[in-house]
Amino acid sequence: AEPPQEVPERPAGPQPFDWGAKVAVVAERNDPDPRWWDALTRINAPTLVIAGGPDSHIPQEHLAEMAERIPDARLVTVEGAGHLVHEERPGEFLAAVTSFLAPRP
């Protein structure tokens, strides 16, 4: 099991993201609702899961298992990207999304 992630104190001033969402995500990560995990099998839309490789703080085996549970999921790993794949490797991120959105045979 992953060690609990601590929520840092809210920085002063305006934030470029919703601080309440940060708190909620950390709480869910630290104590996930098992119904969420089970519900993945009911997703009926094609789903792209993009992983950032071992540089990400997200456990990569969790993303792989998530993609396995979703009936029509594709897992793409962009090595060396970390958590912010779209910022760190925008070309590879765009290629993964473009390929995923391309018409299927």
C-alpha positions as a Python dict, from the first residue, in 0.01 Angstrom:
ca = {
    (1, 'A'): (0, 0, 0),
    (2, 'E'): (109, 351, -74),
    (3, 'P'): (186, 576, 222),
    (4, 'P'): (-80, 841, 283),
    (5, 'Q'): (-26, 1161, 94),
    (6, 'E'): (-34, 1468, 313),
    (7, 'V'): (-224, 1777, 210),
    (8, 'P'): (2, 2079, 245),
    (9, 'E'): (-130, 2393, 405),
    (10, 'R'): (-326, 2610, 167),
    (11, 'P'): (-89, 2869, 20),
    (12, 'A'): (-179, 3232, 63),
    (13, 'G'): (-342, 3414, -224),
    (14, 'P'): (-528, 3291, -527),
    (15, 'Q'): (-443, 2946, -663),
    (16, 'P'): (-440, 2838, -1029),
    (17, 'F'): (-660, 2540, -933),
    (18, 'D'): (-945, 2452, -699),
    (19, 'W'): (-787, 2387, -358),
    (20, 'G'): (-1100, 2201, -240),
    (21, 'A'): (-1056, 1959, -530),
    (22, 'K'): (-695, 1898, -424),
    (23, 'V'): (-811, 1810, -71),
    (24, 'A'): (-1086, 1580, -205),
    (25, 'V'): (-848, 1398, -443),
    (26, 'V'): (-591, 1340, -169),
    (27, 'A'): (-863, 1209, 64),
    (28, 'E'): (-985, 969, -206),
    (29, 'R'): (-629, 857, -283),
    (30, 'N'): (-559, 792, 86),
    (31, 'D'): (-884, 604, 151),
    (32, 'P'): (-1046, 507, -182),
    (33, 'D'): (-1410, 408, -196),
    (34, 'P'): (-1409, 45, -319),
    (35, 'R'): (-1730, 112, -514),
    (36, 'W'): (-1530, 343, -743),
    (37, 'W'): (-1287, 64, -832),
    (38, 'D'): (-1570, -184, -894),
    (39, 'A'): (-1758, 69, -1110),
    (40, 'L'): (-1475, 75, -1365),
    (41, 'T'): (-1609, -247, -1517),
    (42, 'R'): (-1932, -64, -1608),
    (43, 'I'): (-1768, 205, -1823),
    (44, 'N'): (-1902, 149, -2174),
    (45, 'A'): (-1709, 415, -2364),
    (46, 'P'): (-1368, 368, -2520),
    (47, 'T'): (-1121, 499, -2263),
    (48, 'L'): (-764, 620, -2291),
    (49, 'V'): (-545, 591, -1982),
    (50, 'I'): (-216, 778, -2014),
    (51, 'A'): (60, 696, -1766),
    (52, 'G'): (373, 901, -1706),
    (53, 'G'): (605, 613, -1623),
    (54, 'P'): (812, 565, -1310),
    (55, 'D'): (876, 939, -1272),
    (56, 'S'): (508, 987, -1184),
    (57, 'H'): (393, 985, -822),
    (58, 'I'): (92, 780, -937),
    (59, 'P'): (163, 408, -893),
    (60, 'Q'): (188, 278, -1250),
    (61, 'E'): (56, -65, -1153),
    (62, 'H'): (-268, 104, -1040),
    (63, 'L'): (-311, 261, -1384),
    (64, 'A'): (-245, -74, -1551),
    (65, 'E'): (-501, -245, -1331),
    (66, 'M'): (-750, 36, -1395),
    (67, 'A'): (-708, -6, -1771),
    (68, 'E'): (-757, -382, -1736),
    (69, 'R'): (-1086, -332, -1552),
    (70, 'I'): (-1235, -93, -1809),
    (71, 'P'): (-1378, -307, -2090),
    (72, 'D'): (-1253, -97, -2385),
    (73, 'A'): (-948, 79, -2243),
    (74, 'R'): (-611, 149, -2394),
    (75, 'L'): (-311, 218, -2169),
    (76, 'V'): (-32, 432, -2312),
    (77, 'T'): (281, 503, -2109),
    (78, 'V'): (484, 812, -2193),
    (79, 'E'): (815, 734, -2026),
    (80, 'G'): (989, 1009, -1834),
    (81, 'A'): (686, 1234, -1830),
    (82, 'G'): (590, 1209, -1465),
    (83, 'H'): (242, 1315, -1359),
    (84, 'L'): (205, 1614, -1594),
    (85, 'V'): (237, 1418, -1917),
    (86, 'H'): (68, 1686, -2128),
    (87, 'E'): (318, 1950, -2009),
    (88, 'E'): (635, 1741, -1992),
    (89, 'R'): (591, 1551, -2320),
    (90, 'P'): (327, 1739, -2524),
    (91, 'G'): (423, 1573, -2854),
    (92, 'E'): (392, 1221, -2718),
    (93, 'F'): (72, 1313, -2533),
    (94, 'L'): (-83, 1455, -2850),
    (95, 'A'): (24, 1149, -3050),
    (96, 'A'): (-144, 918, -2796),
    (97, 'V'): (-466, 1118, -2798),
    (98, 'T'): (-472, 1157, -3177),
    (99, 'S'): (-416, 784, -3226),
    (100, 'F'): (-689, 704, -2976),
    (101, 'L'): (-938, 936, -3147),
    (102, 'A'): (-859, 809, -3497),
    (103, 'P'): (-1141, 610, -3661),
    (104, 'R'): (-1134, 246, -3563),
    (105, 'P'): (-1139, -24, -3832),
}
